[in-house]
Amino acid sequence: MKTEYLAKFNSSGCRETTVVSGVHYTTDEERQAYIDDGYIPISDEDYQHYIGNRGMGDNGTGYLRDPKTGKPVSAPPAPPVQATEEPTANVPETELAVMEGMVDMQSRIAALEAELAKLKGGK
């Protein structure tokens, strides 16, 4: 039995899921249930495009199913990202004071450890 792929696409042509003969269905009745649920047969080569094994298309965004031809076509470019203001940290003053105290405490501990090492004959 030749491997058959049945794929389901959303209204934009994006592949949502794929089932494979011999894995997800083995009988004509099981296959028909997928067809009745909106799955369509696609070739192995088309499947390889949809999963990215044939590159990411002309725009680097993968492939969609063309509703007219039923074949993979390059997806449109991703929309540009709008520049936003640099996010600012909104840390409460009490948390900031605790963090600063911890940093200060760590430097004091390091200084004490260095002093102790000198007393014990180290550098």
PDB file of C-alpha atoms in Angstrom:
ATOM      1  CA  MET A   1       0.000   0.000   0.000  1.00  0.00           C
ATOM      2  CA  LYS A   2       1.378   3.376  -1.018  1.00  0.00           C
ATOM      3  CA  THR A   3       1.582   5.999   1.726  1.00  0.00           C
ATOM      4  CA  GLU A   4      -1.179   8.559   1.432  1.00  0.00           C
ATOM      5  CA  TYR A   5      -1.347  11.888   3.240  1.00  0.00           C
ATOM      6  CA  LEU A   6      -4.626  13.561   4.137  1.00  0.00           C
ATOM      7  CA  ALA A   7      -4.285  17.141   5.331  1.00  0.00           C
ATOM      8  CA  LYS A   8      -6.688  19.616   6.855  1.00  0.00           C
ATOM      9  CA  PHE A   9      -6.245  23.316   6.120  1.00  0.00           C
ATOM     10  CA  ASN A  10      -7.796  26.388   7.719  1.00  0.00           C
ATOM     11  CA  SER A  11      -9.550  29.104   5.720  1.00  0.00           C
ATOM     12  CA  SER A  12      -6.213  30.894   5.161  1.00  0.00           C
ATOM     13  CA  GLY A  13      -4.620  27.800   3.631  1.00  0.00           C
ATOM     14  CA  CYS A  14      -2.442  26.963   6.650  1.00  0.00           C
ATOM     15  CA  ARG A  15      -2.036  23.243   7.219  1.00  0.00           C
ATOM     16  CA  GLU A  16      -3.567  22.405  10.573  1.00  0.00           C
ATOM     17  CA  THR A  17      -2.940  18.666  10.729  1.00  0.00           C
ATOM     18  CA  THR A  18      -2.051  15.677   8.616  1.00  0.00           C
ATOM     19  CA  VAL A  19      -2.926  11.995   8.903  1.00  0.00           C
ATOM     20  CA  VAL A  20      -1.093   9.162   7.190  1.00  0.00           C
ATOM     21  CA  SER A  21      -2.405   5.904   5.786  1.00  0.00           C
ATOM     22  CA  GLY A  22      -1.233   2.892   7.727  1.00  0.00           C
ATOM     23  CA  VAL A  23      -0.684   5.066  10.795  1.00  0.00           C
ATOM     24  CA  HIS A  24      -3.890   7.001  11.419  1.00  0.00           C
ATOM     25  CA  TYR A  25      -6.229   4.928   9.263  1.00  0.00           C
ATOM     26  CA  THR A  26      -6.133   1.551   7.575  1.00  0.00           C
ATOM     27  CA  THR A  27      -9.621   0.973   6.186  1.00  0.00           C
ATOM     28  CA  ASP A  28     -11.648   2.791   3.549  1.00  0.00           C
ATOM     29  CA  GLU A  29     -14.230   3.604   6.228  1.00  0.00           C
ATOM     30  CA  GLU A  30     -11.618   5.238   8.474  1.00  0.00           C
ATOM     31  CA  ARG A  31     -10.237   7.170   5.491  1.00  0.00           C
ATOM     32  CA  GLN A  32     -13.711   8.350   4.539  1.00  0.00           C
ATOM     33  CA  ALA A  33     -14.299   9.633   8.076  1.00  0.00           C
ATOM     34  CA  TYR A  34     -11.283  11.933   7.659  1.00  0.00           C
ATOM     35  CA  ILE A  35     -12.479  13.057   4.217  1.00  0.00           C
ATOM     36  CA  ASP A  36     -15.919  13.792   5.709  1.00  0.00           C
ATOM     37  CA  ASP A  37     -14.176  15.876   8.398  1.00  0.00           C
ATOM     38  CA  GLY A  38     -12.558  18.149   5.786  1.00  0.00           C
ATOM     39  CA  TYR A  39      -9.258  16.390   5.116  1.00  0.00           C
ATOM     40  CA  ILE A  40      -8.021  16.306   1.531  1.00  0.00           C
ATOM     41  CA  PRO A  41      -5.455  14.035  -0.137  1.00  0.00           C
ATOM     42  CA  ILE A  42      -2.100  15.686  -0.810  1.00  0.00           C
ATOM     43  CA  SER A  43       1.032  14.335  -2.476  1.00  0.00           C
ATOM     44  CA  ASP A  44       4.195  13.452  -0.591  1.00  0.00           C
ATOM     45  CA  GLU A  45       5.958  16.334  -2.347  1.00  0.00           C
ATOM     46  CA  ASP A  46       3.274  18.836  -1.240  1.00  0.00           C
ATOM     47  CA  TYR A  47       3.472  17.461   2.308  1.00  0.00           C
ATOM     48  CA  GLN A  48       7.254  18.040   2.277  1.00  0.00           C
ATOM     49  CA  HIS A  49       6.634  21.699   1.360  1.00  0.00           C
ATOM     50  CA  TYR A  50       4.047  22.207   4.094  1.00  0.00           C
ATOM     51  CA  ILE A  51       6.291  20.782   6.819  1.00  0.00           C
ATOM     52  CA  GLY A  52       9.310  22.871   5.757  1.00  0.00           C
ATOM     53  CA  ASN A  53      11.479  20.172   4.164  1.00  0.00           C
ATOM     54  CA  ARG A  54      11.576  22.169   0.926  1.00  0.00           C
ATOM     55  CA  GLY A  55      12.596  25.456   2.519  1.00  0.00           C
ATOM     56  CA  MET A  56      10.549  28.280   3.956  1.00  0.00           C
ATOM     57  CA  GLY A  57       9.227  29.791   0.724  1.00  0.00           C
ATOM     58  CA  ASP A  58      10.036  33.086  -0.951  1.00  0.00           C
ATOM     59  CA  ASN A  59       9.318  35.132   2.175  1.00  0.00           C
ATOM     60  CA  GLY A  60      10.757  32.862   4.850  1.00  0.00           C
ATOM     61  CA  THR A  61       7.270  32.189   6.238  1.00  0.00           C
ATOM     62  CA  GLY A  62       6.578  28.725   4.830  1.00  0.00           C
ATOM     63  CA  TYR A  63       3.876  27.552   2.470  1.00  0.00           C
ATOM     64  CA  LEU A  64       0.094  27.817   2.247  1.00  0.00           C
ATOM     65  CA  ARG A  65      -2.360  25.834   0.129  1.00  0.00           C
ATOM     66  CA  ASP A  66      -3.504  27.845  -2.875  1.00  0.00           C
ATOM     67  CA  PRO A  67      -7.315  27.555  -2.960  1.00  0.00           C
ATOM     68  CA  LYS A  68      -7.371  27.697  -6.778  1.00  0.00           C
ATOM     69  CA  THR A  69      -4.654  25.184  -7.645  1.00  0.00           C
ATOM     70  CA  GLY A  70      -4.571  23.150  -4.424  1.00  0.00           C
ATOM     71  CA  LYS A  71      -0.768  23.359  -4.509  1.00  0.00           C
ATOM     72  CA  PRO A  72       1.680  24.872  -2.010  1.00  0.00           C
ATOM     73  CA  VAL A  73       2.512  28.542  -2.571  1.00  0.00           C
ATOM     74  CA  SER A  74       4.814  30.818  -0.603  1.00  0.00           C
ATOM     75  CA  ALA A  75       3.088  32.356   2.382  1.00  0.00           C
ATOM     76  CA  PRO A  76       3.038  36.155   2.496  1.00  0.00           C
ATOM     77  CA  PRO A  77       5.751  37.995   4.390  1.00  0.00           C
ATOM     78  CA  ALA A  78       5.336  38.385   8.115  1.00  0.00           C
ATOM     79  CA  PRO A  79       3.847  41.745   9.078  1.00  0.00           C
ATOM     80  CA  PRO A  80       6.413  44.323  10.165  1.00  0.00           C
ATOM     81  CA  VAL A  81       6.988  44.629  13.873  1.00  0.00           C
ATOM     82  CA  GLN A  82       5.968  47.998  15.195  1.00  0.00           C
ATOM     83  CA  ALA A  83       8.657  49.763  17.191  1.00  0.00           C
ATOM     84  CA  THR A  84       7.535  50.295  20.732  1.00  0.00           C
ATOM     85  CA  GLU A  85       8.878  52.291  23.582  1.00  0.00           C
ATOM     86  CA  GLU A  86      11.621  50.694  25.592  1.00  0.00           C
ATOM     87  CA  PRO A  87       9.946  48.790  28.395  1.00  0.00           C
ATOM     88  CA  THR A  88      10.625  50.187  31.816  1.00  0.00           C
ATOM     89  CA  ALA A  89      10.986  48.118  34.922  1.00  0.00           C
ATOM     90  CA  ASN A  90       8.201  48.646  37.374  1.00  0.00           C
ATOM     91  CA  VAL A  91       9.776  47.211  40.504  1.00  0.00           C
ATOM     92  CA  PRO A  92       8.291  48.309  43.823  1.00  0.00           C
ATOM     93  CA  GLU A  93      10.673  50.316  45.989  1.00  0.00           C
ATOM     94  CA  THR A  94      10.698  47.696  48.743  1.00  0.00           C
ATOM     95  CA  GLU A  95      11.751  44.936  46.348  1.00  0.00           C
ATOM     96  CA  LEU A  96      14.399  47.181  44.852  1.00  0.00           C
ATOM     97  CA  ALA A  97      15.792  47.949  48.314  1.00  0.00           C
ATOM     98  CA  VAL A  98      15.906  44.239  49.170  1.00  0.00           C
ATOM     99  CA  MET A  99      17.743  43.443  45.924  1.00  0.00           C
ATOM    100  CA  GLU A 100      20.252  46.236  46.471  1.00  0.00           C
ATOM    101  CA  GLY A 101      20.789  44.993  50.020  1.00  0.00           C
ATOM    102  CA  MET A 102      21.451  41.477  48.745  1.00  0.00           C
ATOM    103  CA  VAL A 103      24.044  42.754  46.262  1.00  0.00           C
ATOM    104  CA  ASP A 104      25.676  44.777  49.031  1.00  0.00           C
ATOM    105  CA  MET A 105      25.632  41.726  51.324  1.00  0.00           C
ATOM    106  CA  GLN A 106      27.242  39.562  48.645  1.00  0.00           C
ATOM    107  CA  SER A 107      30.100  42.023  48.222  1.00  0.00           C
ATOM    108  CA  ARG A 108      30.584  42.144  52.028  1.00  0.00           C
ATOM    109  CA  ILE A 109      30.654  38.339  52.188  1.00  0.00           C
ATOM    110  CA  ALA A 110      33.241  38.229  49.412  1.00  0.00           C
ATOM    111  CA  ALA A 111      35.377  40.774  51.270  1.00  0.00           C
ATOM    112  CA  LEU A 112      35.101  38.779  54.510  1.00  0.00           C
ATOM    113  CA  GLU A 113      36.004  35.555  52.741  1.00  0.00           C
ATOM    114  CA  ALA A 114      39.075  37.236  51.227  1.00  0.00           C
ATOM    115  CA  GLU A 115      40.104  38.558  54.666  1.00  0.00           C
ATOM    116  CA  LEU A 116      39.605  35.097  56.216  1.00  0.00           C
ATOM    117  CA  ALA A 117      41.740  33.523  53.487  1.00  0.00           C
ATOM    118  CA  LYS A 118      44.540  36.030  54.287  1.00  0.00           C
ATOM    119  CA  LEU A 119      44.337  35.199  57.989  1.00  0.00           C
ATOM    120  CA  LYS A 120      44.620  31.511  57.192  1.00  0.00           C
ATOM    121  CA  GLY A 121      47.770  32.150  55.185  1.00  0.00           C
ATOM    122  CA  GLY A 122      46.258  32.344  51.728  1.00  0.00           C
ATOM    123  CA  LYS A 123      46.501  35.226  49.283  1.00  0.00           C
TER     124      LYS A 123
END
